[in-house]
Amino acid sequence: AVAEEGIDRLRDVADTVITIPNDRLRGIATKNTTMIEMFKKADEILLHSVKGITDLIMMPGLVNLDFADVKTTMSKAGMAIMGIGIASGDNRAILAAENAISHPLLEDISISGARGVLMNITSSSSLTMEEMTEASERIFNEVGENAEIIWGAVVDDSLGDEMCVTVIATGIGSDTEPIVSEGLEEVPLRGRVRDVTPADLQNVVDYDEPTFIRVKEAAGESTGATYRGYKGMVIDNDDLDIPTFLRKKAD
């Protein structure tokens, strides 16, 4: 009771609280494991969690995540969980994503209904667009369409055939509802990962068109949310016939 009271008071002043229940520590240790060794395992898990977050910020990636992304996700109210899944071989993307959200310490805890999800995919240069889409969709299907999902990708050839998926889900069990101004119709939230996904971009790419035209078309199809790793540009094609120095002078 004292521990639960302390956690409740901590939630009042912290953006995110990640707890490791003692009962679940027993599931990853032998019967004869001492209490000190058990708590060391908890420390190791916290170490991996903190390292996973710092790696997301510090490691250069193919699709970069930064501190602002971590802050956006971790500032969601409610409980938070973190999982790391590793898989290789066929279907490694789906398996790694499933392992990340089914860690022994997360038993009976689902990320369904989470308000914020930060996902990072680490793999060798053999990583395919299809695998990125499979992992993203597996997480999206689990949390639901109201989650704000931010994802990144890091290429690390030292992993060989292995793929690592890191997931941080926050806002679990939060009762906070979106604020809707009086007189305005409530618009359902949508996960950012579903506005423009890798598969969507792959489907609309037409290499017979100049790059700047494809970029404008892709930006025009966006619903206003940001797809991580893709920066939309708005270009007025009609102005391209005007010399650059005249356009700058007009601006």
mmCIF file of N, CA and C in Angstrom, residues 25-35 37-38:
data_model
loop_
_atom_site.group_PDB
_atom_site.id
_atom_site.type_symbol
_atom_site.label_atom_id
_atom_site.label_comp_id
_atom_site.label_asym_id
_atom_site.label_seq_id
_atom_site.Cartn_x
_atom_site.Cartn_y
_atom_site.Cartn_z
ATOM 1 N N LEU A 25 9.008 -9.958 -11.830
ATOM 2 C CA LEU A 25 10.429 -10.286 -11.769
ATOM 3 C C LEU A 25 10.616 -11.782 -11.519
ATOM 4 N N ARG A 26 9.689 -12.371 -10.804
ATOM 5 C CA ARG A 26 9.779 -13.803 -10.511
ATOM 6 C C ARG A 26 9.645 -14.633 -11.778
ATOM 7 N N GLY A 27 9.009 -14.069 -12.792
ATOM 8 C CA GLY A 27 8.812 -14.810 -14.018
ATOM 9 C C GLY A 27 10.051 -14.936 -14.882
ATOM 10 N N ILE A 28 11.074 -14.128 -14.587
ATOM 11 C CA ILE A 28 12.303 -14.192 -15.392
ATOM 12 C C ILE A 28 13.493 -14.646 -14.559
ATOM 13 N N ALA A 29 13.239 -15.157 -13.353
ATOM 14 C CA ALA A 29 14.311 -15.625 -12.481
ATOM 15 C C ALA A 29 13.983 -17.022 -11.970
ATOM 16 N N THR A 30 15.023 -17.729 -11.516
ATOM 17 C CA THR A 30 14.829 -19.069 -10.968
ATOM 18 C C THR A 30 14.286 -18.983 -9.545
ATOM 19 N N LYS A 31 13.820 -20.085 -9.055
ATOM 20 C CA LYS A 31 13.214 -20.127 -7.728
ATOM 21 C C LYS A 31 14.205 -19.779 -6.640
ATOM 22 N N ASN A 32 15.483 -20.111 -6.834
ATOM 23 C CA ASN A 32 16.500 -19.890 -5.808
ATOM 24 C C ASN A 32 17.204 -18.543 -5.940
ATOM 25 N N THR A 33 16.728 -17.678 -6.808
ATOM 26 C CA THR A 33 17.344 -16.362 -6.978
ATOM 27 C C THR A 33 17.151 -15.534 -5.710
ATOM 28 N N THR A 34 18.248 -14.934 -5.230
ATOM 29 C CA THR A 34 18.166 -14.129 -4.017
ATOM 30 C C THR A 34 17.475 -12.804 -4.302
ATOM 31 N N MET A 35 17.051 -12.140 -3.245
ATOM 32 C CA MET A 35 16.355 -10.871 -3.393
ATOM 33 C C MET A 35 17.276 -9.821 -4.009
ATOM 34 N N GLU A 37 19.817 -10.361 -6.033
ATOM 35 C CA GLU A 37 19.950 -10.657 -7.458
ATOM 36 C C GLU A 37 18.693 -10.264 -8.228
ATOM 37 N N MET A 38 17.543 -10.434 -7.585
ATOM 38 C CA MET A 38 16.277 -10.067 -8.224
ATOM 39 C C MET A 38 16.220 -8.568 -8.490
#
